Amino acid sequence: MEKLMINQVSKVYGEKESSVKALDSVSLNVKEGEFIAVVGPSGSGKTSLLAIVGALLKPTQGSIKLNGIEMKGLTSSQLTKIRMNQIGFILQSSNLIPYLTAKDQLLLLSHMAGNNGREYRNRAEELLSNLGLAHRMNHYPEALSGGEKQRVAIARALMNNPDIILADEPTASLDTQRGREVVQMLVKEVKTRKKAAIMVTHDERMLDLCDRIMRMTDGKLTELRA
Amino acid sequence: MFLAWREIKHSKLRYLLIGLIIMLIAWLVFFLSGLANGLSTANGASIQSMKADYVVFDKNSSVSMLRSLLPDSMVDEIKKTPGVKDAAPLGQLTVSIAKVNDEEQVDATILATEPNSFLVPKINEGTSFHNDSNEIILDDSFKSYGYAIGDQLKIIQSDKVLKVVGFVSNQAYNHMPVLFMDIQHWQTLKFPTEQSKSGIENPVSVIAVQKDSDFNKDILNQISNIDVVTKNTALQNLPGYSAESLSVNMMLFFLFIIAAFVLAVFFYVITLQKSNQFGVLKAIGANTAFLSKNLIMQVLIVTAIGILVGVVLTYGIASVIPEKVPFALDNLTVAIYSLLLLVIALLGTILSLGRIAKIDALQAIGRVE
């Protein structure tokens, strides 16, 4: 089943003569349980793709269907809701909230969605335990290692049970071994919870863990390996 | 609330410092207002608490009690005027007094009226003075000089002896404690010779008027050579009264403006520092309303606690302040100024709220090519 359908999406920045085409007719379908890596040099349009799929940017042309719902024409508050409930973001390592413990990082998401109560605390604890953070639940980000922070970020992305996970360079600040561990855990969660995932990365060492690898060059997306 | 309280708990020092500054500002505001209140009380308590609505001055006196002279007969004339419920003469004189056989002098203001008039305040202790007698009632503050009922006092400027028969509270005039006496006896002190009466028979300083429901100031003003003013105008015209309250109120006004800017800038700088964090929060689904509510909650928590501690500190210091310092806290004023500070703090967040609204979730995912 297709979780995400990207169809002929283009993104143009700027006005006529000085315009830059960041995405050029990009199409991509991602199935349930599928883990896709997008690689490519800086400035090739990877982040633009992630921002458009993540409902942070609107495409100039083309359509995106998330779980069968067309995102074109939605208001910005509807898009905020979609980001909260249907999209899980894993951002670069520094992007945890510094004054929240690992558990509160997760509870913040259920809180924003208006869900409080025992079951959500249990869910947060279960997610963190699955990622090997049972003993770190009440630690602040400053007390966590880089790998632990990224695992908290993975748990946070899964907290509101989204349809799709978007990861922005999740291994950028980690060494090879820790980076692989993080990606392995991410892959495992995506498979067992039947999510669809796109990971933007520079890191060629992680590619053997992914189902499909796409290369972005000058706004064009091509399949490297299926 | 979820973020607001957790952040305060985590960044204790930062919010403690802001709370401390709010507390100091609140304390200064309350202290100044206490001083303003105390000063005006010390200057005009007796006029303020007088059960009169209007005061009649001599037309040429420029509303000065010191210069005003009216004939005693005018009291009856005013009483007969339609709309006037009652009227009573008031005499004023500044003297230095001392106990007989004692050298320690105290400056005081004599306020004189008729023994049974509405101008005689409530007696706390002892009895009131009688017609044409040397009996006086004193303000409580004289007790700190060791004065008691039955004491014989002498007036330094003359050879008259006065007899203490009672005490009243909170009576002050022109920063001096007040002693009340009979108006006829006052006339013998103030006008020892016929020439000093300026040709007026039985002169008094001013006449206090209680109005009825159909009072009309213009009708009363038809009596020749008088100037009818409200009690508040009489108060404002006391020597130094408006100058004192004006300068303290000016300080208060600037304090409020400074508080507004200090708080606005503090929270704005903190918001700027956190703009990346707000971007992340927006990316994971927080909307501007959620983030704004958290900021407002934080400002409310920190400001309310700061003000509360300031109030406690003010009342604490007020209880140990020496009695001779003119300091009087008015609970209503403290409540109003607390609320005003809270409102100012909230107004100061508008700047930060605008900033939060402008933050784009895009900045959370680094650079967009």
Coordinates of C-alpha atoms in Angstrom, one line a residue:
Chain A
M1 CA 0.0 0.0 0.0
E2 CA 1.3 3.4 -1.0
K3 CA 1.7 5.7 2.1
L4 CA 3.1 8.6 0.1
M5 CA 2.7 9.6 -3.5
I6 CA 4.8 12.4 -4.9
N7 CA 3.7 13.2 -8.4
Q8 CA 5.6 15.6 -10.8
V9 CA 6.5 18.0 -8.0
S10 CA 8.6 21.1 -8.9
K11 CA 9.8 23.9 -6.7
V12 CA 11.0 27.3 -8.1
Y13 CA 12.6 29.9 -5.9
G14 CA 12.7 33.6 -6.9
E15 CA 11.3 35.6 -9.8
K16 CA 11.5 35.0 -13.6
E17 CA 15.2 35.6 -14.7
S18 CA 16.8 35.0 -11.3
S19 CA 14.7 32.0 -10.6
V20 CA 16.3 28.8 -9.4
K21 CA 14.7 25.4 -9.9
A22 CA 15.2 23.4 -6.8
L23 CA 13.0 20.5 -7.7
D24 CA 12.3 19.5 -11.3
S25 CA 9.3 17.2 -11.8
V26 CA 10.2 14.9 -9.0
S27 CA 8.0 11.7 -8.6
L28 CA 8.3 9.1 -5.9
N29 CA 6.0 6.6 -4.2
V30 CA 6.8 5.2 -0.8
K31 CA 5.1 2.1 0.5
E32 CA 4.3 1.0 4.0
G33 CA 7.4 -0.3 5.7
E34 CA 9.7 1.1 3.0
F35 CA 12.8 3.0 4.0
I36 CA 14.2 5.3 1.3
A37 CA 17.5 7.2 1.4
V38 CA 17.9 10.3 -0.7
V39 CA 21.6 11.2 -1.3
G40 CA 23.1 14.0 -3.4
P41 CA 25.5 16.9 -3.1
S42 CA 24.7 20.1 -1.2
G43 CA 22.3 22.4 -3.1
S44 CA 20.8 19.5 -5.1
G45 CA 17.3 20.0 -3.6
K46 CA 17.2 17.3 -1.0
T47 CA 16.1 19.6 1.8
S48 CA 13.5 21.3 -0.4
L49 CA 12.1 17.8 -1.1
L50 CA 12.0 17.1 2.7
A51 CA 10.4 20.4 3.5
I52 CA 7.7 20.0 0.8
V53 CA 6.9 16.4 1.8
G54 CA 6.9 17.6 5.5
A55 CA 4.3 20.3 4.7
L56 CA 6.7 23.1 5.6
L57 CA 6.9 24.4 2.0
K58 CA 4.4 24.5 -0.8
P59 CA 5.4 23.1 -4.1
T60 CA 5.2 25.3 -7.2
Q61 CA 3.7 22.5 -9.2
G62 CA 2.7 18.9 -8.7
S63 CA 0.8 17.0 -6.2
I64 CA 1.5 15.2 -2.9
K65 CA -0.8 12.6 -1.4
L66 CA -0.2 11.6 2.1
N67 CA -2.2 8.5 3.1
G68 CA -4.4 9.2 0.1
I69 CA -5.1 12.8 1.1
E70 CA -4.1 15.6 -1.4
M71 CA -2.1 18.3 0.5
K72 CA -2.6 21.0 -2.1
G73 CA -5.1 23.6 -1.1
L74 CA -4.9 22.9 2.6
T75 CA -4.7 26.0 4.9
S76 CA -1.6 26.5 7.0
S77 CA -3.4 25.5 10.2
Q78 CA -4.5 22.3 8.5
L79 CA -0.9 21.7 7.5
T80 CA 0.2 22.3 11.1
K81 CA -2.2 19.6 12.2
I82 CA -0.9 17.2 9.6
R83 CA 2.7 17.9 10.7
M84 CA 1.6 17.1 14.3
N85 CA -0.4 14.0 13.6
Q86 CA 0.8 12.4 10.4
I87 CA 4.4 13.4 10.0
G88 CA 7.3 12.4 12.3
F89 CA 10.3 14.7 11.9
I90 CA 13.8 13.6 13.0
L91 CA 15.9 16.7 12.9
Q92 CA 19.6 17.2 13.3
S93 CA 21.1 16.3 16.7
S94 CA 20.8 19.7 18.4
N95 CA 17.1 19.9 17.9
L96 CA 15.7 18.5 21.1
I97 CA 14.2 21.1 23.5
P98 CA 16.9 21.7 26.1
Y99 CA 14.6 22.1 29.1
L100 CA 12.6 18.9 28.6
T101 CA 13.6 15.4 29.8
A102 CA 13.7 12.6 27.3
K103 CA 10.2 11.5 28.4
D104 CA 8.8 15.1 28.3
Q105 CA 10.1 15.5 24.7
L106 CA 7.7 12.8 23.7
L107 CA 4.9 13.9 26.0
L108 CA 5.0 17.4 24.5
L109 CA 3.8 15.9 21.2
S110 CA 0.8 14.1 22.7
H111 CA 0.1 17.3 24.8
M112 CA 0.0 19.5 21.7
A113 CA -2.4 17.0 20.1
G114 CA -4.6 17.4 23.2
N115 CA -3.8 14.0 24.6
N116 CA -2.9 13.7 28.3
G117 CA -3.1 10.8 30.6
R118 CA -1.6 7.5 31.7
E119 CA -1.8 5.8 28.3
Y120 CA 0.4 8.4 26.7
R121 CA 2.9 8.2 29.5
N122 CA 3.0 4.5 29.0
R123 CA 3.4 4.9 25.2
A124 CA 6.3 7.3 25.7
E125 CA 8.0 4.9 28.1
E126 CA 7.5 2.0 25.8
L127 CA 8.9 3.9 22.8
L128 CA 12.0 5.0 24.8
S129 CA 12.5 1.5 26.2
N130 CA 12.3 0.0 22.7
L131 CA 15.1 2.3 21.7
G132 CA 17.2 1.2 24.7
L133 CA 16.7 4.4 26.7
A134 CA 14.8 3.0 29.6
H135 CA 17.4 4.3 32.0
R136 CA 17.6 7.8 30.4
M137 CA 14.0 8.8 30.4
N138 CA 14.3 11.5 33.0
H139 CA 17.6 12.9 31.7
Y140 CA 17.8 16.3 30.0
P141 CA 19.4 16.5 26.5
E142 CA 22.6 18.0 27.9
A143 CA 23.2 14.7 29.8
L144 CA 22.6 12.5 26.7
S145 CA 25.2 11.4 24.2
G146 CA 24.8 12.3 20.5
G147 CA 23.5 8.8 19.7
E148 CA 21.1 8.9 22.6
K149 CA 19.8 12.3 21.5
Q150 CA 19.1 10.9 18.1
R151 CA 17.3 7.9 19.5
V152 CA 15.1 10.3 21.6
A153 CA 14.4 12.2 18.4
I154 CA 13.3 8.9 16.7
A155 CA 11.0 8.1 19.6
R156 CA 9.6 11.7 19.5
A157 CA 8.9 11.3 15.7
L158 CA 7.0 8.1 16.5
M159 CA 5.0 9.5 19.5
N160 CA 1.9 10.7 17.7
N161 CA 1.9 7.5 15.5
P162 CA 2.5 9.3 12.2
D163 CA 2.2 7.7 8.7
I164 CA 5.5 8.9 7.5
I165 CA 8.9 9.6 9.0
L166 CA 11.1 12.2 7.6
A167 CA 14.8 12.3 8.7
D168 CA 17.1 15.2 8.0
E169 CA 20.7 14.1 8.2
P170 CA 20.1 12.1 11.4
T171 CA 23.7 10.8 11.5
A172 CA 25.5 14.0 10.7
S173 CA 27.1 14.4 14.1
L174 CA 27.7 10.8 14.9
D175 CA 30.6 8.4 14.3
T176 CA 30.2 5.4 12.0
Q177 CA 29.3 2.9 14.7
R178 CA 26.8 5.1 16.5
G179 CA 25.4 6.4 13.2
R180 CA 24.7 2.8 12.1
E181 CA 23.1 1.9 15.4
V182 CA 20.7 4.9 15.1
V183 CA 19.8 4.1 11.5
Q184 CA 19.4 0.4 12.3
M185 CA 17.0 1.3 15.1
L186 CA 15.1 3.7 12.8
V187 CA 14.8 0.9 10.2
K188 CA 13.5 -1.5 12.8
E189 CA 10.9 0.9 14.0
V190 CA 9.7 1.7 10.5
K191 CA 9.4 -2.0 9.6
T192 CA 7.6 -3.1 12.8
R193 CA 5.3 -0.2 13.0
K194 CA 4.6 -0.2 9.2
K195 CA 5.6 3.4 8.5
A196 CA 7.0 4.9 5.4
A197 CA 10.4 6.7 5.8
I198 CA 12.5 9.1 3.8
M199 CA 16.0 9.9 5.1
V200 CA 18.0 12.7 3.5
T201 CA 21.7 12.0 4.1
H202 CA 25.3 12.7 3.0
D203 CA 26.4 9.6 4.7
E204 CA 27.2 6.9 2.2
R205 CA 28.1 4.4 5.0
M206 CA 24.4 3.9 5.9
L207 CA 23.0 3.1 2.5
D208 CA 23.2 -0.7 2.8
L209 CA 20.5 -0.5 5.5
C210 CA 18.0 1.2 3.2
D211 CA 15.4 -0.4 0.9
R212 CA 15.9 2.0 -2.0
I213 CA 18.4 4.7 -2.7
M214 CA 17.5 7.8 -4.7
R215 CA 20.0 10.3 -6.0
M216 CA 19.1 14.0 -6.3
T217 CA 21.1 16.0 -8.8
D218 CA 20.2 19.5 -9.7
G219 CA 16.6 19.0 -8.7
K220 CA 16.1 15.7 -10.5
L221 CA 15.5 12.5 -8.6
T222 CA 16.9 9.2 -10.1
E223 CA 16.8 5.7 -8.6
L224 CA 20.3 4.4 -7.8
R225 CA 19.4 1.0 -6.5
A226 CA 16.2 -0.7 -5.9
Chain B
M1 CA 1.6 25.5 30.7
F2 CA 3.4 22.3 29.7
L3 CA 6.5 24.1 28.4
A4 CA 6.2 27.3 30.5
W5 CA 6.7 25.7 33.9
R6 CA 9.2 23.1 32.8
E7 CA 11.4 25.8 31.2
I8 CA 11.2 28.0 34.4
K9 CA 12.2 25.0 36.4
H10 CA 15.1 24.1 34.2
S11 CA 16.4 27.7 33.7
K12 CA 16.0 28.7 37.4
L13 CA 18.7 31.3 37.5
R14 CA 17.5 33.1 34.4
Y15 CA 13.9 33.4 35.6
L16 CA 15.0 34.1 39.1
L17 CA 17.0 37.1 37.9
I18 CA 14.0 38.4 36.0
G19 CA 11.7 37.8 38.9
L20 CA 14.2 39.6 41.1
I21 CA 14.1 42.7 38.9
I22 CA 10.3 42.6 38.8
M23 CA 10.3 42.3 42.6
L24 CA 12.7 45.3 43.0
I25 CA 10.6 47.4 40.6
A26 CA 7.4 46.4 42.4
W27 CA 8.9 47.1 45.7
L28 CA 10.1 50.6 44.6
V29 CA 6.6 51.3 43.2
F30 CA 4.9 50.3 46.4
F31 CA 7.4 52.1 48.5
L32 CA 7.1 55.3 46.5
S33 CA 3.3 55.1 46.6
G34 CA 3.5 54.6 50.4
L35 CA 5.7 57.6 50.7
A36 CA 3.4 59.7 48.5
N37 CA 0.5 58.6 50.6
G38 CA 2.4 59.2 53.8
L39 CA 3.5 62.7 52.7
S40 CA 0.1 63.8 51.7
T41 CA -1.4 62.4 54.9
A42 CA 1.2 64.2 57.0
N43 CA 0.4 67.4 55.1
G44 CA -3.3 67.3 54.9
A45 CA -4.8 64.5 57.0
S46 CA -6.9 66.9 59.1
I47 CA -8.4 68.5 56.0
Q48 CA -8.8 65.2 54.2
S49 CA -10.7 63.6 57.1
M50 CA -12.8 66.6 57.8
K51 CA -16.5 65.9 57.5
A52 CA -17.0 68.9 55.2
D53 CA -17.8 69.2 51.5
Y54 CA -16.8 72.8 50.8
V55 CA -14.5 75.4 52.4
V56 CA -15.2 79.1 52.4
F57 CA -12.2 81.4 52.1
D58 CA -11.7 85.1 52.3
K59 CA -11.8 86.3 48.6
N60 CA -8.4 88.0 48.9
S61 CA -6.6 85.1 50.5
S62 CA -5.9 83.1 47.3
V63 CA -7.2 80.0 49.0
S64 CA -4.6 80.2 51.7
M65 CA -5.7 79.4 55.3
L66 CA -2.8 81.4 56.6
R67 CA -4.1 84.6 55.0
S68 CA -7.8 84.1 55.1
L69 CA -9.9 86.0 57.7
L70 CA -13.7 85.9 57.9
P71 CA -16.0 87.4 60.5
D72 CA -17.6 84.8 62.9
S73 CA -21.0 86.2 62.1
M74 CA -20.7 84.8 58.5
V75 CA -21.2 81.3 59.9
D76 CA -24.8 82.0 60.7
E77 CA -25.3 83.8 57.3
I78 CA -23.9 80.7 55.5
K79 CA -26.1 78.3 57.6
K80 CA -29.1 80.2 56.4
T81 CA -28.2 79.9 52.8
P82 CA -30.4 77.4 50.9
G83 CA -28.7 74.0 50.3
V84 CA -26.4 74.3 53.2
K85 CA -26.8 71.6 55.9
D86 CA -24.4 73.0 58.4
A87 CA -21.4 75.3 58.7
A88 CA -18.6 75.7 61.2
P89 CA -15.8 78.1 61.7
L90 CA -12.2 76.9 61.6
G91 CA -9.2 78.8 62.9
Q92 CA -5.6 77.8 62.2
L93 CA -2.4 78.8 63.9
T94 CA 1.1 77.4 64.0
V95 CA 2.8 77.3 67.4
S96 CA 5.6 75.8 69.4
I97 CA 4.5 74.2 72.6
A98 CA 6.2 72.7 75.6
K99 CA 5.2 71.1 78.9
V100 CA 5.1 73.6 81.8
N101 CA 8.5 73.1 83.6
D102 CA 10.0 71.5 80.5
E103 CA 12.2 73.0 77.8
E104 CA 11.6 70.4 75.0
Q105 CA 9.6 72.2 72.3
V106 CA 7.3 70.6 69.7
D107 CA 6.0 72.4 66.6
A108 CA 2.3 71.9 66.2
T109 CA -0.7 73.3 64.3
I110 CA -3.7 74.5 66.2
L111 CA -7.1 73.9 64.6
A112 CA -9.9 75.6 66.4
T113 CA -13.6 75.3 66.0
E114 CA -16.8 75.3 68.1
P115 CA -16.9 72.5 70.8
N116 CA -19.9 70.7 69.3
S117 CA -19.3 71.3 65.5
F118 CA -18.9 68.5 63.0
L119 CA -15.2 69.5 62.7
V120 CA -14.3 67.9 66.0
P121 CA -12.9 64.5 65.2
K122 CA -13.8 61.3 67.1
I123 CA -12.3 61.4 70.6
N124 CA -10.2 58.2 71.3
E125 CA -9.5 59.0 74.9
G126 CA -10.7 61.5 77.4
T127 CA -13.3 64.2 76.6
S128 CA -13.7 67.0 74.1
F129 CA -12.9 70.7 74.9
H130 CA -15.5 73.1 76.2
N131 CA -16.7 76.5 75.2
D132 CA -14.2 79.4 75.8
S133 CA -11.8 77.2 77.8
N134 CA -8.1 76.5 77.6
E135 CA -8.8 72.8 77.1
I136 CA -7.2 71.0 74.1
I137 CA -7.3 67.6 72.5
L138 CA -4.1 66.3 70.9
D139 CA -3.2 64.0 68.1
D140 CA -1.9 60.6 69.3
S141 CA 1.6 61.3 68.0
F142 CA 2.1 63.7 71.0
K143 CA 2.2 60.7 73.2
S144 CA 5.6 59.8 71.8
Y145 CA 6.8 63.1 73.4
G146 CA 5.4 62.0 76.7
Y147 CA 2.2 64.0 76.7
A148 CA -0.8 62.7 78.7
I149 CA -4.3 63.8 79.7
G150 CA -4.1 66.3 82.5
D151 CA -0.8 67.8 81.4
Q152 CA -0.4 71.6 81.4
L153 CA 1.2 73.0 78.2
K154 CA 2.6 76.4 77.5
I155 CA 2.7 78.1 74.2
I156 CA 6.2 79.4 73.6
Q157 CA 5.2 82.5 71.7
S158 CA 2.9 83.7 74.5
D159 CA 2.3 83.1 78.2
K160 CA -0.9 81.1 77.7
V161 CA -1.3 77.7 79.4
L162 CA -3.3 74.9 77.8
K163 CA -4.8 71.8 79.4
V164 CA -4.8 68.4 77.7
V165 CA -8.3 66.7 78.1
G166 CA -8.3 64.2 75.2
F167 CA -6.7 62.4 72.3
V168 CA -7.7 61.9 68.6
S169 CA -5.9 59.9 66.0
N170 CA -4.4 60.6 62.5
Q171 CA -4.6 64.4 62.7
A172 CA -1.8 66.3 60.9
Y173 CA -1.5 69.5 59.1
N174 CA 1.4 70.8 57.1
H175 CA 3.7 68.0 58.4
M176 CA 2.9 68.9 62.0
P177 CA 0.7 67.1 64.6
V178 CA -2.6 68.9 65.3
L179 CA -4.1 70.1 68.5
F180 CA -7.8 71.1 68.6
M181 CA -9.2 73.8 70.8
D182 CA -12.1 76.2 71.1
I183 CA -12.4 78.9 68.5
Q184 CA -13.0 81.7 71.1
H185 CA -9.9 80.8 73.0
W186 CA -8.0 80.6 69.7
Q187 CA -9.0 84.1 68.9
T188 CA -7.3 85.3 72.1
L189 CA -4.1 83.6 71.0
K190 CA -4.1 84.6 67.3
F191 CA -5.3 88.2 67.9
P192 CA -3.8 89.4 71.1
T193 CA -4.5 93.0 70.2
E194 CA -7.4 94.8 68.5
Q195 CA -5.2 96.0 65.6
S196 CA -4.3 92.4 64.6
K197 CA -8.0 91.7 63.9
S198 CA -7.8 94.0 60.8
G199 CA -11.1 95.5 61.7
I200 CA -13.0 92.2 61.6
E201 CA -15.2 91.3 64.5
N202 CA -14.5 87.8 66.0
P203 CA -12.4 86.7 63.1
V204 CA -12.0 83.1 62.0
S205 CA -9.7 81.7 59.3
V206 CA -12.2 79.8 57.1
I207 CA -15.7 78.3 57.3
A208 CA -16.3 74.6 56.6
V209 CA -19.6 73.8 54.9
Q210 CA -21.7 70.6 54.8
K211 CA -24.0 70.5 51.8
D212 CA -27.5 69.3 51.4
S213 CA -28.9 67.6 48.3
D214 CA -30.0 70.9 46.8
F215 CA -26.7 72.7 47.3
N216 CA -25.6 75.2 44.8
K217 CA -22.2 76.7 44.9
D218 CA -23.2 79.8 42.9
I219 CA -25.9 80.8 45.4
L220 CA -23.4 80.5 48.3
N221 CA -20.8 82.5 46.3
Q222 CA -23.2 85.5 46.2
I223 CA -22.2 86.4 49.7
S224 CA -19.7 89.2 49.2
N225 CA -16.0 88.8 49.5
I226 CA -15.8 85.1 49.8
D227 CA -14.4 82.3 47.7
V228 CA -16.1 78.8 47.9
V229 CA -13.9 75.9 47.0
T230 CA -14.3 72.1 47.4
K231 CA -12.5 70.3 50.2
N232 CA -10.2 68.8 47.6
T233 CA -9.2 72.2 46.2
A234 CA -8.5 73.4 49.7
L235 CA -6.3 70.3 50.2
Q236 CA -4.4 70.9 46.9
N237 CA -3.8 74.5 48.0
L238 CA -2.1 73.5 51.2
P239 CA 1.6 74.7 51.2
G240 CA 3.7 72.2 49.3
Y241 CA 0.8 69.7 48.9
S242 CA 0.6 69.5 45.1
A243 CA 4.3 69.9 44.7
E244 CA 5.0 66.9 46.9
S245 CA 2.5 64.6 45.3
L246 CA 3.4 65.8 41.8
S247 CA 7.1 64.9 42.2
V248 CA 6.4 61.5 43.7
N249 CA 3.8 60.7 41.1
M250 CA 6.2 61.7 38.4
M251 CA 8.7 59.2 39.7
L252 CA 6.0 56.5 39.8
F253 CA 5.0 57.3 36.2
F254 CA 8.6 56.9 35.0
L255 CA 9.0 53.7 37.0
F256 CA 6.1 52.2 35.2
I257 CA 7.5 53.2 31.9
I258 CA 10.9 51.8 32.8
A259 CA 9.3 48.5 34.0
A260 CA 7.5 48.2 30.7
F261 CA 10.7 48.6 28.7
V262 CA 12.8 46.4 30.9
L263 CA 10.3 43.5 30.9
A264 CA 9.6 43.8 27.2
V265 CA 13.3 43.8 26.3
F266 CA 14.1 40.9 28.6
F267 CA 11.5 38.6 27.2
Y268 CA 12.2 39.8 23.7
V269 CA 15.9 38.9 24.0
I270 CA 15.0 35.5 25.5
T271 CA 12.6 34.9 22.6
L272 CA 15.3 35.9 20.0
Q273 CA 17.7 33.4 21.7
K274 CA 15.1 30.7 21.3
S275 CA 14.0 31.3 17.8
N276 CA 15.6 28.1 16.5
Q277 CA 13.9 26.2 19.2
F278 CA 10.6 27.8 18.3
G279 CA 11.3 26.7 14.7
V280 CA 11.7 23.1 15.8
L281 CA 8.5 23.3 17.8
K282 CA 6.6 24.6 14.9
A283 CA 8.1 21.9 12.6
I284 CA 6.9 19.2 14.9
G285 CA 3.4 20.6 14.9
A286 CA 3.2 23.5 17.5
N287 CA 1.1 26.4 16.3
T288 CA 1.7 30.1 17.1
A289 CA -1.2 30.1 19.6
F290 CA 0.3 27.2 21.6
L291 CA 3.7 28.9 21.7
S292 CA 2.1 32.3 22.6
K293 CA 0.1 30.8 25.4
N294 CA 3.3 29.4 26.8
L295 CA 5.1 32.7 26.7
I296 CA 2.2 34.5 28.3
M297 CA 2.0 31.9 31.0
Q298 CA 5.7 32.3 31.7
V299 CA 5.4 36.1 31.9
L300 CA 2.4 35.8 34.2
I301 CA 4.1 33.3 36.5
V302 CA 7.3 35.2 36.8
T303 CA 5.7 38.6 37.1
A304 CA 3.0 37.5 39.6
I305 CA 5.6 35.9 41.8
G306 CA 7.9 38.9 41.6
I307 CA 5.1 41.3 42.5
L308 CA 3.9 39.1 45.3
V309 CA 7.3 38.9 46.9
G310 CA 7.5 42.7 46.4
V311 CA 4.3 43.2 48.2
V312 CA 5.4 41.0 51.1
L313 CA 8.7 42.8 51.3
T314 CA 7.0 46.2 51.2
Y315 CA 4.6 45.3 54.1
G316 CA 7.5 43.7 56.0
I317 CA 9.6 46.9 55.7
A318 CA 6.5 49.1 56.5
S319 CA 6.2 47.3 59.8
V320 CA 9.7 48.1 60.9
I321 CA 9.9 51.6 59.5
P322 CA 10.3 54.3 62.2
E323 CA 7.0 56.0 63.0
K324 CA 8.3 59.4 62.2
V325 CA 8.9 58.5 58.5
P326 CA 5.8 59.6 56.7
F327 CA 4.9 56.3 55.2
A328 CA 1.4 54.9 54.8
L329 CA 0.4 52.0 52.6
D330 CA -3.0 52.0 51.1
N331 CA -4.1 48.4 50.3
L332 CA -6.3 49.5 47.4
T333 CA -3.4 51.4 45.8
V334 CA -1.1 48.4 46.3
A335 CA -3.7 46.2 44.6
I336 CA -4.2 48.6 41.7
Y337 CA -0.4 49.1 41.1
S338 CA 0.1 45.3 41.2
L339 CA -2.5 44.8 38.6
L340 CA -1.0 47.7 36.6
L341 CA 2.5 46.1 36.7
L342 CA 1.0 42.8 35.5
V343 CA -0.8 44.5 32.6
I344 CA 2.4 46.3 31.7
A345 CA 4.4 43.0 31.7
L346 CA 1.8 41.5 29.4
L347 CA 1.9 44.5 27.1
G348 CA 5.6 44.0 26.9
T349 CA 5.1 40.5 25.5
I350 CA 3.5 41.9 22.4
L351 CA 6.9 42.5 20.9
S352 CA 7.9 38.9 21.6
L353 CA 4.6 37.5 20.4
G354 CA 5.1 39.2 17.1
R355 CA 8.5 37.6 16.8
I356 CA 7.1 34.1 17.6
A357 CA 4.4 34.6 14.9
K358 CA 7.1 35.4 12.3
I359 CA 9.3 32.4 13.0
D360 CA 9.2 29.9 10.2
A361 CA 9.2 26.2 10.9
L362 CA 11.5 25.8 7.9
Q363 CA 14.6 27.0 9.8
A364 CA 14.4 23.8 11.8
I365 CA 15.5 21.7 8.9
G366 CA 18.6 23.7 8.3
R367 CA 19.4 25.3 5.0
V368 CA 16.9 25.1 2.2
E369 CA 18.8 25.1 -1.1

